[in-house]
XYZ file of C-alpha atoms in Angstrom:
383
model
C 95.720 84.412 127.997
C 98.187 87.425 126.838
C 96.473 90.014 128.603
C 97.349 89.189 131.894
C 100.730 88.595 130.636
C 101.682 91.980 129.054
C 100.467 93.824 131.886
C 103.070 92.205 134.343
C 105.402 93.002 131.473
C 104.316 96.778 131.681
C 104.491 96.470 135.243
C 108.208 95.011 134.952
C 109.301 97.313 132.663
C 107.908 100.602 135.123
C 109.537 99.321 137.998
C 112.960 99.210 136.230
C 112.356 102.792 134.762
C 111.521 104.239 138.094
C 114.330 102.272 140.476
C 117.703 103.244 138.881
C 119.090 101.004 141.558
C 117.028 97.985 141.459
C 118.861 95.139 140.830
C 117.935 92.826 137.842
C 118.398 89.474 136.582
C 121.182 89.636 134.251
C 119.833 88.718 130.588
C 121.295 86.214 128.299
C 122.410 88.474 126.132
C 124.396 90.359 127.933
C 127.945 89.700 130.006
C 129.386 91.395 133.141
C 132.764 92.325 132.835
C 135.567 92.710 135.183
C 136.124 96.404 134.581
C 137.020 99.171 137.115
C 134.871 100.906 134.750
C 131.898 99.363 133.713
C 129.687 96.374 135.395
C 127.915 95.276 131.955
C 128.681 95.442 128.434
C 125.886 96.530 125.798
C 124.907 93.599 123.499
C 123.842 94.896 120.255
C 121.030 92.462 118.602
C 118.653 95.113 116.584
C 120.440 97.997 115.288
C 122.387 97.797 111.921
C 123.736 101.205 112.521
C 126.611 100.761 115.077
C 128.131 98.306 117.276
C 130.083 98.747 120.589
C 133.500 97.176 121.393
C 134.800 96.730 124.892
C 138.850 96.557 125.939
C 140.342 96.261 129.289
C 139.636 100.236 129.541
C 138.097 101.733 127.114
C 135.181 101.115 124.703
C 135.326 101.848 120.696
C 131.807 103.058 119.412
C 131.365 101.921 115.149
C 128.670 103.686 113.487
C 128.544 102.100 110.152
C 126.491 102.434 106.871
C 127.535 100.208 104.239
C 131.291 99.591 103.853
C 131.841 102.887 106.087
C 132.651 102.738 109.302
C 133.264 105.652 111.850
C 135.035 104.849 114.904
C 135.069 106.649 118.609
C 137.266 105.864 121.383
C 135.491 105.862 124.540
C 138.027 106.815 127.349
C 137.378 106.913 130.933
C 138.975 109.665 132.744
C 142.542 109.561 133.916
C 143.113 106.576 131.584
C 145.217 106.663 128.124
C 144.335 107.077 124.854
C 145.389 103.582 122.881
C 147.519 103.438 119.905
C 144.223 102.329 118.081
C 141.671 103.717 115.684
C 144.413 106.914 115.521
C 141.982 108.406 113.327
C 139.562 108.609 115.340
C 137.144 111.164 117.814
C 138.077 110.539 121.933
C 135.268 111.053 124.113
C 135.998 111.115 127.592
C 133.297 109.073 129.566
C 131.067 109.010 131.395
C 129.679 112.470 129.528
C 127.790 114.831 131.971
C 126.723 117.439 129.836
C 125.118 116.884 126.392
C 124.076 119.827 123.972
C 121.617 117.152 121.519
C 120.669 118.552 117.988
C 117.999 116.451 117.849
C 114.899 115.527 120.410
C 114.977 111.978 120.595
C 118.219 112.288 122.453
C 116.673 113.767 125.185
C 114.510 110.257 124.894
C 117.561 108.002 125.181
C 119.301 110.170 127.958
C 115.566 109.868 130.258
C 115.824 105.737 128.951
C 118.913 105.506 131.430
C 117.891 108.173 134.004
C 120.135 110.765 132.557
C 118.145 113.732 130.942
C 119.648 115.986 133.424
C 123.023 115.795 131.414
C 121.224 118.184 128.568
C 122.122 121.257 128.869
C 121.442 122.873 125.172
C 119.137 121.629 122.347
C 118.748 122.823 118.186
C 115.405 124.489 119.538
C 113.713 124.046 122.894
C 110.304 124.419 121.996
C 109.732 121.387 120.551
C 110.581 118.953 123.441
C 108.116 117.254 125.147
C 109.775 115.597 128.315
C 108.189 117.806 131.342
C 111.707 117.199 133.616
C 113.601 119.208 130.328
C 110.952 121.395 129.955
C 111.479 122.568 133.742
C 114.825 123.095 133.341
C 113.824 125.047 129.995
C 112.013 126.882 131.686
C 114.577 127.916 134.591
C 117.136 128.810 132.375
C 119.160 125.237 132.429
C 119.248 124.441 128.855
C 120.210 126.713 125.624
C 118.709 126.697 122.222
C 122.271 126.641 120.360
C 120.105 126.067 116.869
C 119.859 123.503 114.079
C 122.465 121.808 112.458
C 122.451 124.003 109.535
C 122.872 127.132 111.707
C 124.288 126.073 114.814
C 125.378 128.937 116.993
C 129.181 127.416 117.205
C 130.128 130.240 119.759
C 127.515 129.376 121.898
C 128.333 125.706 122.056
C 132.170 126.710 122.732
C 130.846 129.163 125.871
C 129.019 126.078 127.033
C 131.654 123.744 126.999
C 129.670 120.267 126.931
C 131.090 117.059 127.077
C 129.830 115.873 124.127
C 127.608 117.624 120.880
C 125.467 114.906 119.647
C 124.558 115.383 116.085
C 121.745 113.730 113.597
C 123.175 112.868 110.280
C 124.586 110.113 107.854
C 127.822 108.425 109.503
C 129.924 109.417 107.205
C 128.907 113.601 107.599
C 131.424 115.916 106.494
C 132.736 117.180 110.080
C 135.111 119.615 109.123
C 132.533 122.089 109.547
C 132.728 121.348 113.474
C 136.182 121.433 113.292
C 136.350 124.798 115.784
C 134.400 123.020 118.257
C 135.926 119.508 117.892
C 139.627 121.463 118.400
C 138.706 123.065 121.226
C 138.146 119.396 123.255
C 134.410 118.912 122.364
C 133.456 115.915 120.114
C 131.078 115.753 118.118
C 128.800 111.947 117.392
C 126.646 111.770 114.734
C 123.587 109.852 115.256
C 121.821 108.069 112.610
C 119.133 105.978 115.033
C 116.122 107.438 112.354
C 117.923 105.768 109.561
C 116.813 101.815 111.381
C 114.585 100.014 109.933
C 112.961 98.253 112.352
C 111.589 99.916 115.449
C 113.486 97.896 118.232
C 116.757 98.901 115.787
C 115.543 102.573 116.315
C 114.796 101.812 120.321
C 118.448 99.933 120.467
C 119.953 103.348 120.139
C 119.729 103.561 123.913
C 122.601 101.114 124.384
C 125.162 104.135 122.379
C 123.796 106.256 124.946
C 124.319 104.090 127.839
C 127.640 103.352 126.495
C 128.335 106.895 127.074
C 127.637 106.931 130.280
C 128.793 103.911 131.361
C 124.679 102.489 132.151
C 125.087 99.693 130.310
C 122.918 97.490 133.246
C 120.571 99.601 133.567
C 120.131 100.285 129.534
C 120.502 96.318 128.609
C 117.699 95.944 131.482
C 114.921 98.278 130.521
C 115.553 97.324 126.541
C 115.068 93.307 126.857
C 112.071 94.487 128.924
C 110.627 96.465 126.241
C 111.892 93.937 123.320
C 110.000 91.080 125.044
C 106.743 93.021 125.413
C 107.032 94.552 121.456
C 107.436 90.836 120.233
C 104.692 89.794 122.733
C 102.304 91.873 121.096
C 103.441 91.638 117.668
C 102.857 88.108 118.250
C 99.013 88.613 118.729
C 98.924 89.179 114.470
C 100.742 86.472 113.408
C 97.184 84.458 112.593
C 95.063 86.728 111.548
C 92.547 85.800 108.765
C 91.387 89.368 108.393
C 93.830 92.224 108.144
C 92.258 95.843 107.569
C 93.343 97.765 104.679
C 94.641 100.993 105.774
C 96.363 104.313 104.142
C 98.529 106.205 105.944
C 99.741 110.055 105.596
C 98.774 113.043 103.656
C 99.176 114.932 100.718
C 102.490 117.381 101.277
C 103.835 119.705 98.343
C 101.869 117.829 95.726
C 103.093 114.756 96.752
C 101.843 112.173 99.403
C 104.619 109.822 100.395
C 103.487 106.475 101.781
C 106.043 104.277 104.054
C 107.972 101.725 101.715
C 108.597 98.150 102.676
C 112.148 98.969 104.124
C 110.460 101.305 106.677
C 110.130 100.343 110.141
C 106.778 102.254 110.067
C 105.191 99.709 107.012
C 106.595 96.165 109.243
C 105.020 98.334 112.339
C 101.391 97.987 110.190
C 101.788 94.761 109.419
C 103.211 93.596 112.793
C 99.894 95.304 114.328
C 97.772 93.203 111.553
C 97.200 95.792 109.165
C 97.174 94.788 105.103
C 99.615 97.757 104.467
C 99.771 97.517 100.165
C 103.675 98.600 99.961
C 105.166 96.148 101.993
C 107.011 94.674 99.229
C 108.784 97.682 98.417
C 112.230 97.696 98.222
C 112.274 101.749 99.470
C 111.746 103.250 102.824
C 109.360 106.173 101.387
C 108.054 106.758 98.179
C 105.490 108.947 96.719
C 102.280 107.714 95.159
C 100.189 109.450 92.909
C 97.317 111.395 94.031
C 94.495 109.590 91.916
C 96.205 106.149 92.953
C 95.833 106.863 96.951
C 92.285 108.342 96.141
C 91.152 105.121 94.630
C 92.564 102.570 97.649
C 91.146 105.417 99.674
C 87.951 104.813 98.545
C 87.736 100.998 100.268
C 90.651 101.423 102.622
C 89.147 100.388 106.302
C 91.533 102.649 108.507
C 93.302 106.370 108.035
C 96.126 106.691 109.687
C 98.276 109.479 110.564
C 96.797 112.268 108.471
C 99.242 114.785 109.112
C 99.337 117.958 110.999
C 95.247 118.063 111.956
C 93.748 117.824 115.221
C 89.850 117.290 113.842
C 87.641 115.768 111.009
C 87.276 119.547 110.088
C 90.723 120.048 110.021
C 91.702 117.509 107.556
C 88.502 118.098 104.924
C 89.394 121.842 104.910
C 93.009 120.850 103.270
C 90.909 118.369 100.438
C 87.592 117.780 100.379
C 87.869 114.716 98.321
C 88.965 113.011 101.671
C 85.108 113.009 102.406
C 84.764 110.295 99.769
C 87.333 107.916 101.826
C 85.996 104.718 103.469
C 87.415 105.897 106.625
C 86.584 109.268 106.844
C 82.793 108.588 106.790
C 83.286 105.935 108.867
C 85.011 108.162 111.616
C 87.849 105.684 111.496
C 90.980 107.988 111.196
C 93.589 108.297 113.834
C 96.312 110.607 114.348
C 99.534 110.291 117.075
C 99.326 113.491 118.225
C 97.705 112.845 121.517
C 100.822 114.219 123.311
C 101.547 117.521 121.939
C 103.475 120.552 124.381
C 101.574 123.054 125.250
C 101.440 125.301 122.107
C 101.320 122.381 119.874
C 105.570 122.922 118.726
C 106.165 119.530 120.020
C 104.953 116.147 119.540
C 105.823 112.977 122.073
C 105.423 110.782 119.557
C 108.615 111.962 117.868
C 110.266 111.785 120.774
C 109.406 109.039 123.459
C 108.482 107.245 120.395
C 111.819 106.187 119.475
C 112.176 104.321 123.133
C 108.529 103.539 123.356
C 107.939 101.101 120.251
C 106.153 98.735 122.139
C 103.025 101.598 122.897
C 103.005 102.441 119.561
C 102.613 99.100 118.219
C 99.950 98.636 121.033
C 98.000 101.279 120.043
C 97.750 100.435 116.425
C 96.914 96.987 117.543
C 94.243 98.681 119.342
C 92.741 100.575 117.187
C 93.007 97.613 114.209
C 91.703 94.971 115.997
C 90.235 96.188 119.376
C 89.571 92.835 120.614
C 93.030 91.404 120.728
C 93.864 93.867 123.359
C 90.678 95.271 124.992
C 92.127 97.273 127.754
C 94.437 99.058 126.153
C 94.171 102.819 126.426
C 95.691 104.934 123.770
C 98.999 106.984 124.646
C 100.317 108.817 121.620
C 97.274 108.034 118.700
C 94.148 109.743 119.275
C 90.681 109.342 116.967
C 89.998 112.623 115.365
C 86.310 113.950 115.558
């Protein structure tokens, strides 16, 4: 049975998380490499957004969209710089201080044991991780502020090794051209433009890259890629498939996850009937009346927004009483792991690593029997 089967995988997968040191079975898809350097090159199989090269001694990181490519030389100290790529950014690695514009960096630097290396953020009171939030706390990590008002004197007084950026790859980065002349680099990371969740989760592997934790990284990923595809595996029969809607209304619009989302193959993958698969968008908005009426028969509600109750979420429209779900007390939001004043939500963050819980617990809720003992760890069923 699979049960018995995904827990060792859980089990596998902890073990590697909490032993930085323990040593693995190398994967298939993965080499070691004679390097002074590094002991394991990162095999990319999931993400479409960049790709990792690996020389003699050094490393060129491509983030790519389309026919663009962006490419960073990844130089390990006292080595140097190759006639190559001239064009391009030179990080020295391995980093050891990050200032991250973004929250789900602080996920991939705690993937590969490394969320000590933050030591500024865009705003600190939306992270979630508690070892961050310590440091937070003690005066360790800096709100430098958002992209769009980044506090570029700050960043220069800190001095990190490496600002980490969330944008398209081919961002305009003259505007951190102060920071980027005065020896810190700036990487843009476009992990939330995947369209797949293990894509999303593959983003680990840049990180590792940077920090030259490639084994480790490759490890804990082909863990959590065999237990995702496990579970997604659970669906692949199914005669019955829920309907389900998904979202809220948000300016007078309610967007709904398009079929080039990673969120709409998550639904499906978990055996949902999810009516936008075939879309050929990632998001797209959807009439009010038109939700209303699939509302009316839809089995499921899923992630209703920013509501923490039943009460909650009729007070914003009280046509929502008419939905299938609602009266059915079958609506379920993923904020079961908010910070302590509510700012910040795990799901957002751990998430991106974590695709394998998420898809559990929609395959939980969905169809209850196909994994029984499942508890829930970011969705929670609103009363």
């Amino acid at each position: 049975m699979f049960w018995p089967c995904y827990c060792s995988i859980i089990c596998i997968y902890l073990l590697l998380g909490a032993c930085e040191s323990t040593p693995h079975q190398q994967q298939n898809n993965t080499s070691s490499v004679a390097s002074p350097f590094w002991t394991e090159e990162a095999q990319v199989n999931y993400a479409q957004g960049f790709d990792i090269s690996y020389e003699d001694d050094y490393k060129v990181l491509h983030l790519m969209q389309g026919e663009d490519t962006t490419h960073y030389i990844l130089l390990p100290e006292g080595t140097t710089r190759p006639a190559a790529y001239p064009e391009a950014q030179t990080i020295s690695i391995p980093i050891y201080s990050l200032a991250a514009l973004s929250t789900t960096h602080v996920a991939l630097a705690d993937f590969v044991d490394a969320d000590s290396i933050i030591i500024a953020l865009d705003n600190t009171d939306y992270v979630y991780d508690p070892e961050v939030r310590a440091r937070i706390e003690a005066g360790e990590v800096t709100a430098i502020g958002e992209a769009g008002s980044l506090n570029q004197e700050m960043v220069l007084a800190l001095q990190p090794d490496l600002l980490m950026v969330s944008g398209m790859p081919n961002t305009d980065l003259q505007k951190y051209n102060t920071l980027s002349s005065s020896d810190i680099p700036v990487l843009i990371n476009t992990e939330w433009m995947e369209n797949t969740a293990l894509g999303k989760a593959e983003w680990v592997k840049l990180m590792a890259a940077l920090l030259n934790r490639e084994e480790i990284a490759n490890a804990k990923f082909d863990s959590l890629a065999q237990t995702y595809q496990q579970i997604a595996q659970l669906t692949n029969n199914l005669e019955e498939r829920p309907e389900v809607i998904s979202g809220s209304p948000f300016q007078g619009s309610w967007y709904v996850p398009g079929g080039k989302s990673y969120r709409s193959k998550m639904f499906e993958q978990a055996g949902a009937h999810w009516p936008w698969s075939d879309s050929e968008e990632v998001s797209l908005p959807v009439a009010f009346e038109n939700i209303y009426a699939y509302g009316l028969e839809a089995d499921y509600w899923l992630n209703p927004g920013m509501v923490n109750t039943m009460d909650e979420l009729l007070a914003k429209d009280e046509r929502f009483a008419d939905f299938k779900a609602f009266q059915n007390g079958k609506v379920y939001n993923h904020n079961r792991r908010l910070t302590p004043k509510g700012q910040g939500n795990d799901y957002y963050e751990s998430g991106v690593v974590n695709p394998h819980l998420i898809l559990a617990d929609l395959t939980h809720i969905l169809h209850p029997d196909l994994l029984p003992s499942h508890q829930l760890y970011y969705y929670q069923k609103l009363k």
